[in-house]
Amino acid sequence: MSDKILIIGACGQIGSELTMSLREIYGGTNIIASDIRKGVSELMDSGPFEFIDATNKDQIEAVIHKHNIDVVYLMAAMLSGAAEMNPEKAWDLNMSSLFHVLNLAKAGAIKKIFWPSSIAVFGNSTPKKRTPQQTITEPSTVYGISKLAGERWCEYYRTNFDVDVRSVRYPGIISWKTMPGGGTTDYAVEIYHKAITEKRYECFLSEHSRLPMMFMEDAIKATIDLMDVEELKEYVAYNIGAIDFTPKEIADEIKKSIPDFEISFVPDFRQKIADSWPQSIDDSEAKKDWNWQHTYDLEDMTSEMITKLRNKDV
Ligand code: AKB
């Protein structure tokens, strides 16, 4: 019999595509989507849905019991830009939801957890190029502090209570189906939408801000592959890398399909966040331990984004 899986935060950017992929693999009825708000009809109509406020342990526990859940993907989080505006709310959402799920696993209510970490665990003192798995982690953002603390708590529950919790440090994720919200890497999604609808984009990062990024297909594959591994070899939260580019480089790639596209640069408070993050990621440990390999480069991704967005109402 298939595991019953609960996704908390199923209507967000990664959660929504993860839910649909898991439903395709394991069947709609085995995958319970949940969020504080309703999702798009594709998600609402393809399997069970429950309302859950991720900060409310009773609500999570009730749904776990109701559906006999084995595995939880906890995707609810406040991202970097939004977290700088709401530090306490971000800390509360990002940490209390994790504690609830870790404690439910410790008590034996579920057997496996996926929790997303981020390149935000790194900070200004981290080596910027090909940032290694193990290096200085001194994040300077509210979001980064919550992700680093989360990684340490996952490690603690794994070591002391034998909780099977797994994580990857997502870079910026780019997709055409669902918009991200509140992140620093969001520009790399907005740019495609604006290129198609307005042929111009005002970028909130400077033209040479290089950041690690990944196409959604690769991010979903990394998540599901890591959860499928029999046993974690070494790390609770793995670096995963794919591509890295600057706003100017992505704009130049878009111009190959939309020659009259124009970009301007008006950096805002998110520039400081971007400046504190790595430019590229060394993911050799993930490659070694669970055969991680990305597929999409900037060219493939741009061509798919433009084709798909042109066929969709944006
Ligand atoms: C953000 O920009 O906050 C996120 C992230 C890199 O974790 N996309």
Coordinates of N, CA, C and O in Angstrom, one line a residue, residues 27-146:
G27 N -1.0 8.6 -7.1 CA -2.4 8.6 -7.2 C -3.0 9.7 -6.3 O -2.6 9.9 -5.2
G28 N -4.1 10.4 -6.9 CA -4.6 11.6 -6.2 C -5.1 11.4 -4.8 O -4.8 12.2 -3.9
T29 N -5.7 10.2 -4.5 CA -6.3 10.0 -3.2 C -5.3 9.8 -2.1 O -5.5 10.0 -0.9
N30 N -4.0 9.5 -2.5 CA -3.0 9.3 -1.5 C -2.3 10.6 -1.0 O -1.5 10.6 -0.1
I31 N -2.6 11.6 -1.8 CA -1.9 12.9 -1.5 C -2.9 13.9 -1.0 O -3.7 14.4 -1.8
I32 N -2.7 14.3 0.2 CA -3.7 15.3 0.8 C -3.0 16.7 0.7 O -1.9 16.9 1.4
A33 N -3.6 17.6 0.0 CA -3.1 18.9 -0.1 C -3.7 19.7 1.1 O -4.8 19.5 1.4
S34 N -2.9 20.6 1.6 CA -3.5 21.5 2.6 C -2.8 22.9 2.6 O -1.7 23.0 2.2
D35 N -3.6 23.9 3.0 CA -3.1 25.3 3.0 C -4.1 26.1 3.8 O -5.1 25.6 4.1
I36 N -3.6 27.3 4.0 CA -4.5 28.2 4.8 C -5.6 28.8 3.8 O -6.6 29.4 4.3
R37 N -5.3 28.7 2.5 CA -6.2 29.2 1.5 C -6.4 28.2 0.4 O -5.6 27.3 0.3
K38 N -7.5 28.4 -0.4 CA -7.7 27.4 -1.5 C -6.7 27.6 -2.6 O -6.2 28.7 -2.8
G39 N -6.5 26.6 -3.4 CA -5.6 26.7 -4.5 C -6.3 26.7 -5.8 O -7.5 26.9 -5.8
V40 N -5.6 26.6 -6.9 CA -6.2 26.6 -8.2 C -7.0 25.4 -8.4 O -6.8 24.4 -7.7
S41 N -7.9 25.4 -9.4 CA -8.9 24.3 -9.5 C -8.2 23.0 -9.9 O -8.6 21.9 -9.4
E42 N -7.1 23.0 -10.6 CA -6.4 21.8 -11.0 C -6.0 21.1 -9.7 O -6.1 19.8 -9.6
L43 N -5.5 21.8 -8.7 CA -5.1 21.2 -7.4 C -6.3 20.8 -6.6 O -6.4 19.7 -6.0
M44 N -7.3 21.7 -6.5 CA -8.5 21.4 -5.7 C -9.3 20.2 -6.2 O -9.9 19.5 -5.4
D45 N -9.3 20.0 -7.5 CA -10.1 19.0 -8.1 C -9.4 17.6 -8.3 O -10.0 16.6 -8.7
S46 N -8.1 17.6 -8.0 CA -7.4 16.3 -8.3 C -7.1 15.4 -7.1 O -6.4 14.4 -7.2
G47 N -7.6 15.8 -6.0 CA -7.5 15.0 -4.8 C -7.9 15.7 -3.6 O -8.4 16.8 -3.6
P48 N -7.8 15.1 -2.4 CA -8.3 15.7 -1.1 C -7.6 17.0 -0.8 O -6.4 17.1 -1.1
F49 N -8.4 17.9 -0.1 CA -7.8 19.2 0.3 C -8.3 19.4 1.7 O -9.5 19.2 2.0
E50 N -7.5 19.9 2.6 CA -7.9 20.3 4.0 C -7.3 21.7 4.3 O -6.2 22.0 3.8
F51 N -8.1 22.5 5.0 CA -7.5 23.8 5.4 C -6.6 23.6 6.7 O -7.1 22.9 7.6
I52 N -5.4 24.0 6.6 CA -4.5 24.0 7.8 C -3.8 25.3 7.9 O -3.2 25.8 6.9
D53 N -3.8 25.8 9.1 CA -2.9 26.9 9.5 C -1.6 26.2 10.0 O -1.7 25.6 11.1
A54 N -0.5 26.4 9.3 CA 0.7 25.6 9.7 C 1.2 25.9 11.1 O 2.0 25.2 11.6
T55 N 0.8 27.1 11.7 CA 1.2 27.4 13.0 C 0.4 26.7 14.1 O 0.6 26.8 15.3
N56 N -0.7 26.0 13.6 CA -1.6 25.4 14.6 C -1.4 23.9 14.7 O -1.8 23.1 13.8
K57 N -0.8 23.4 15.8 CA -0.5 22.0 15.9 C -1.7 21.1 15.9 O -1.7 20.0 15.3
D58 N -2.8 21.6 16.6 CA -4.0 20.8 16.6 C -4.6 20.5 15.2 O -5.0 19.4 15.0
Q59 N -4.6 21.5 14.4 CA -5.1 21.3 13.0 C -4.2 20.3 12.3 O -4.8 19.5 11.6
I60 N -2.9 20.4 12.4 CA -2.0 19.5 11.7 C -2.3 18.1 12.2 O -2.5 17.1 11.4
E61 N -2.3 17.9 13.5 CA -2.5 16.6 14.1 C -3.9 16.0 13.7 O -3.9 14.8 13.4
A62 N -4.9 16.8 13.7 CA -6.3 16.3 13.3 C -6.2 15.7 11.9 O -6.8 14.7 11.6
V63 N -5.6 16.5 11.0 CA -5.6 16.0 9.6 C -4.7 14.7 9.5 O -5.0 13.8 8.7
I64 N -3.6 14.7 10.2 CA -2.8 13.5 10.2 C -3.5 12.3 10.6 O -3.5 11.2 10.0
H65 N -4.3 12.4 11.7 CA -5.1 11.3 12.2 C -6.3 10.9 11.2 O -6.5 9.8 10.9
K66 N -6.9 12.0 10.7 CA -8.1 11.8 9.9 C -7.7 10.9 8.6 O -8.4 10.1 8.2
H67 N -6.5 11.2 8.1 CA -6.1 10.6 6.8 C -5.0 9.5 7.0 O -4.5 9.0 6.0
N68 N -4.7 9.2 8.2 CA -3.7 8.2 8.5 C -2.4 8.5 7.7 O -1.8 7.7 7.0
I69 N -1.9 9.7 7.9 CA -0.7 10.2 7.1 C 0.6 9.6 7.6 O 0.8 9.4 8.8
D70 N 1.4 9.2 6.6 CA 2.7 8.6 6.9 C 3.8 9.7 6.7 O 4.8 9.6 7.4
V71 N 3.7 10.5 5.7 CA 4.8 11.4 5.3 C 4.2 12.8 5.2 O 3.2 13.0 4.7
V72 N 5.0 13.8 5.7 CA 4.6 15.2 5.6 C 5.7 16.0 4.8 O 6.9 15.9 5.1
Y73 N 5.2 16.8 3.8 CA 6.1 17.8 3.2 C 5.6 19.1 3.7 O 4.5 19.5 3.4
L74 N 6.4 19.8 4.5 CA 6.1 21.0 5.1 C 6.6 22.2 4.3 O 7.8 22.6 4.4
M75 N 5.8 22.7 3.4 CA 6.2 23.7 2.4 C 5.8 25.1 2.8 O 6.2 26.1 2.1
A76 N 5.1 25.3 3.8 CA 4.6 26.6 4.2 C 5.8 27.4 4.8 O 6.5 26.9 5.6
A77 N 6.1 28.6 4.3 CA 7.1 29.4 4.8 C 7.0 30.9 4.4 O 6.3 31.1 3.4
M78 N 7.5 31.8 5.1 CA 7.6 33.2 4.7 C 9.0 33.4 4.1 O 10.0 33.1 4.8
L79 N 9.1 33.9 2.9 CA 10.4 34.0 2.2 C 11.1 35.3 2.5 O 10.6 36.1 3.3
S80 N 12.3 35.4 2.0 CA 13.3 36.4 2.4 C 12.8 37.8 2.5 O 13.0 38.5 3.5
G81 N 12.2 38.3 1.4 CA 11.9 39.7 1.3 C 10.7 40.0 2.3 O 10.8 40.9 3.1
A82 N 9.7 39.1 2.3 CA 8.6 39.3 3.2 C 9.0 39.2 4.6 O 8.5 39.9 5.5
A83 N 9.9 38.3 4.9 CA 10.4 38.1 6.3 C 11.1 39.3 6.9 O 11.0 39.6 8.1
E84 N 11.8 40.1 6.0 CA 12.5 41.3 6.5 C 11.4 42.3 6.9 O 11.7 43.1 7.8
M85 N 10.2 42.3 6.3 CA 9.1 43.2 6.7 C 8.4 42.8 7.9 O 7.7 43.6 8.6
N86 N 8.4 41.4 8.2 CA 7.6 40.9 9.3 C 8.4 39.9 10.1 O 8.1 38.7 10.1
P87 N 9.5 40.3 10.7 CA 10.4 39.4 11.4 C 9.8 38.4 12.3 O 10.0 37.2 12.2
E88 N 8.9 38.9 13.2 CA 8.4 38.0 14.2 C 7.4 37.0 13.6 O 7.4 35.8 14.0
K89 N 6.6 37.5 12.7 CA 5.6 36.6 12.0 C 6.3 35.5 11.2 O 5.9 34.4 11.2
A90 N 7.4 35.9 10.6 CA 8.2 35.0 9.8 C 8.8 33.9 10.7 O 8.8 32.7 10.4
W91 N 9.4 34.4 11.8 CA 10.0 33.4 12.8 C 9.0 32.5 13.3 O 9.2 31.3 13.3
D92 N 7.8 33.0 13.6 CA 6.7 32.2 14.1 C 6.3 31.1 13.1 O 6.2 29.9 13.4
L93 N 6.0 31.6 11.9 CA 5.5 30.6 10.9 C 6.6 29.6 10.6 O 6.4 28.4 10.6
N94 N 7.8 30.1 10.3 CA 8.9 29.2 9.8 C 9.3 28.2 10.9 O 9.7 27.1 10.6
M95 N 9.3 28.6 12.1 CA 9.8 27.7 13.2 C 8.7 26.9 13.9 O 8.9 25.7 14.1
S96 N 7.6 27.6 14.2 CA 6.6 26.8 14.9 C 6.0 25.6 14.1 O 5.8 24.5 14.6
S97 N 5.8 25.9 12.8 CA 5.3 24.8 11.9 C 6.3 23.6 11.9 O 5.9 22.5 12.0
L98 N 7.6 24.0 11.9 CA 8.6 22.9 11.8 C 8.6 22.1 13.2 O 8.6 20.9 13.2
F99 N 8.5 22.8 14.3 CA 8.5 22.2 15.6 C 7.3 21.2 15.7 O 7.4 20.1 16.2
H100 N 6.1 21.7 15.2 CA 4.9 20.9 15.3 C 5.1 19.5 14.6 O 4.8 18.5 15.1
V101 N 5.7 19.6 13.4 CA 5.8 18.4 12.6 C 6.9 17.5 13.1 O 6.8 16.3 13.2
L102 N 8.0 18.1 13.6 CA 9.1 17.3 14.2 C 8.6 16.6 15.4 O 8.9 15.4 15.7
N103 N 7.8 17.3 16.2 CA 7.3 16.7 17.5 C 6.3 15.6 17.2 O 6.2 14.6 17.9
L104 N 5.5 15.8 16.1 CA 4.5 14.7 15.7 C 5.3 13.5 15.2 O 4.9 12.3 15.5
A105 N 6.4 13.7 14.6 CA 7.3 12.5 14.1 C 7.9 11.9 15.4 O 8.0 10.7 15.5
K106 N 8.4 12.7 16.3 CA 9.0 12.2 17.5 C 8.0 11.3 18.3 O 8.3 10.2 18.8
A107 N 6.7 11.7 18.3 CA 5.7 11.0 19.0 C 5.2 9.8 18.2 O 4.3 9.0 18.7
G108 N 5.7 9.6 17.0 CA 5.4 8.4 16.2 C 4.1 8.6 15.3 O 3.6 7.6 14.7
A109 N 3.6 9.8 15.2 CA 2.4 10.0 14.4 C 2.7 10.0 12.9 O 1.8 9.7 12.1
I110 N 3.9 10.3 12.5 CA 4.3 10.2 11.1 C 5.7 9.6 11.0 O 6.4 9.6 12.0
K111 N 6.0 9.1 9.8 CA 7.3 8.4 9.8 C 8.4 9.2 9.0 O 9.6 8.8 9.1
K112 N 8.0 10.1 8.2 CA 9.1 10.8 7.4 C 8.6 12.3 7.2 O 7.4 12.5 7.0
I113 N 9.6 13.2 7.1 CA 9.3 14.6 6.9 C 10.2 15.2 5.8 O 11.4 14.9 5.8
F114 N 9.6 16.0 4.9 CA 10.5 16.9 4.1 C 10.3 18.3 4.5 O 9.1 18.7 4.6
W115 N 11.4 19.0 4.7 CA 11.3 20.4 5.1 C 12.3 21.2 4.2 O 13.5 20.8 4.2
P116 N 11.9 22.3 3.6 CA 12.8 23.0 2.7 C 13.7 23.9 3.4 O 13.2 24.8 4.1
S117 N 15.0 23.8 3.1 CA 15.9 24.8 3.5 C 16.2 25.7 2.3 O 15.5 25.6 1.3
S118 N 17.3 26.5 2.4 CA 17.5 27.5 1.3 C 19.0 27.9 1.3 O 19.7 27.8 2.3
I119 N 19.4 28.5 0.2 CA 20.7 29.1 0.1 C 20.8 30.2 1.0 O 21.9 30.8 1.3
A120 N 19.7 30.7 1.6 CA 19.7 31.8 2.6 C 20.4 31.4 3.9 O 20.6 32.3 4.7
V121 N 20.7 30.1 4.1 CA 21.5 29.8 5.3 C 22.9 30.4 5.2 O 23.6 30.5 6.3
F122 N 23.3 30.7 4.0 CA 24.7 31.3 3.9 C 24.6 32.8 4.0 O 23.5 33.4 3.9
G123 N 25.8 33.5 4.3 CA 25.8 34.9 4.6 C 27.0 35.5 3.9 O 27.7 34.9 3.2
N124 N 27.2 36.8 4.4 CA 28.3 37.6 3.8 C 29.7 36.9 3.9 O 30.6 37.1 3.1
S125 N 29.9 36.2 5.0 CA 31.2 35.6 5.3 C 31.4 34.2 4.6 O 32.5 33.6 4.7
T126 N 30.4 33.8 3.9 CA 30.5 32.5 3.2 C 31.2 32.7 1.8 O 31.0 33.7 1.2
P127 N 32.1 31.7 1.4 CA 32.7 31.8 0.1 C 31.6 31.9 -1.0 O 30.6 31.0 -0.9
K128 N 31.6 32.8 -1.9 CA 30.5 33.1 -2.8 C 30.4 32.1 -4.0 O 29.4 31.9 -4.5
K129 N 31.6 31.7 -4.4 CA 31.6 30.9 -5.7 C 31.7 29.4 -5.3 O 32.5 29.0 -4.5
R130 N 30.8 28.6 -6.0 CA 30.7 27.2 -5.7 C 30.7 26.9 -4.2 O 31.6 26.2 -3.6
T131 N 29.8 27.5 -3.5 CA 29.7 27.4 -2.1 C 29.6 26.0 -1.6 O 28.7 25.3 -2.1
P132 N 30.5 25.5 -0.8 CA 30.5 24.1 -0.4 C 29.3 23.7 0.5 O 28.7 24.6 1.1
Q133 N 29.1 22.4 0.6 CA 28.1 21.9 1.5 C 28.3 22.4 3.0 O 27.5 22.8 3.7
Q134 N 29.6 22.2 3.4 CA 29.9 22.6 4.8 C 30.9 23.8 4.7 O 32.0 23.7 4.2
T135 N 30.4 24.9 5.2 CA 31.2 26.1 5.2 C 30.7 27.1 6.2 O 29.9 26.7 7.1
I136 N 31.1 28.3 6.2 CA 30.6 29.3 7.2 C 29.1 29.6 6.9 O 28.8 29.9 5.8
T137 N 28.3 29.5 7.9 CA 26.9 29.8 7.8 C 26.6 30.9 8.8 O 26.3 30.6 10.0
E138 N 26.6 32.1 8.3 CA 26.3 33.3 9.2 C 25.3 34.1 8.5 O 25.6 35.2 8.0
P139 N 24.0 33.7 8.4 CA 23.0 34.4 7.6 C 22.7 35.8 8.2 O 22.8 35.9 9.5
S140 N 22.5 36.8 7.4 CA 22.2 38.1 7.9 C 20.7 38.5 7.7 O 20.3 39.6 7.9
T141 N 19.9 37.5 7.3 CA 18.5 37.8 7.0 C 17.6 37.0 8.0 O 18.0 36.0 8.5
V142 N 16.4 37.6 8.3 CA 15.4 36.9 9.2 C 15.1 35.5 8.6 O 15.2 34.5 9.4
Y143 N 14.9 35.4 7.3 CA 14.6 34.1 6.7 C 15.8 33.2 6.8 O 15.6 32.0 7.2
G144 N 17.0 33.7 6.5 CA 18.2 32.8 6.6 C 18.4 32.3 8.0 O 18.8 31.1 8.2
I145 N 18.2 33.2 9.0 CA 18.3 32.7 10.4 C 17.3 31.6 10.7 O 17.7 30.6 11.3
S146 N 16.1 31.8 10.2 CA 15.1 30.7 10.5 C 15.5 29.4 9.8 O 15.3 28.3 10.3

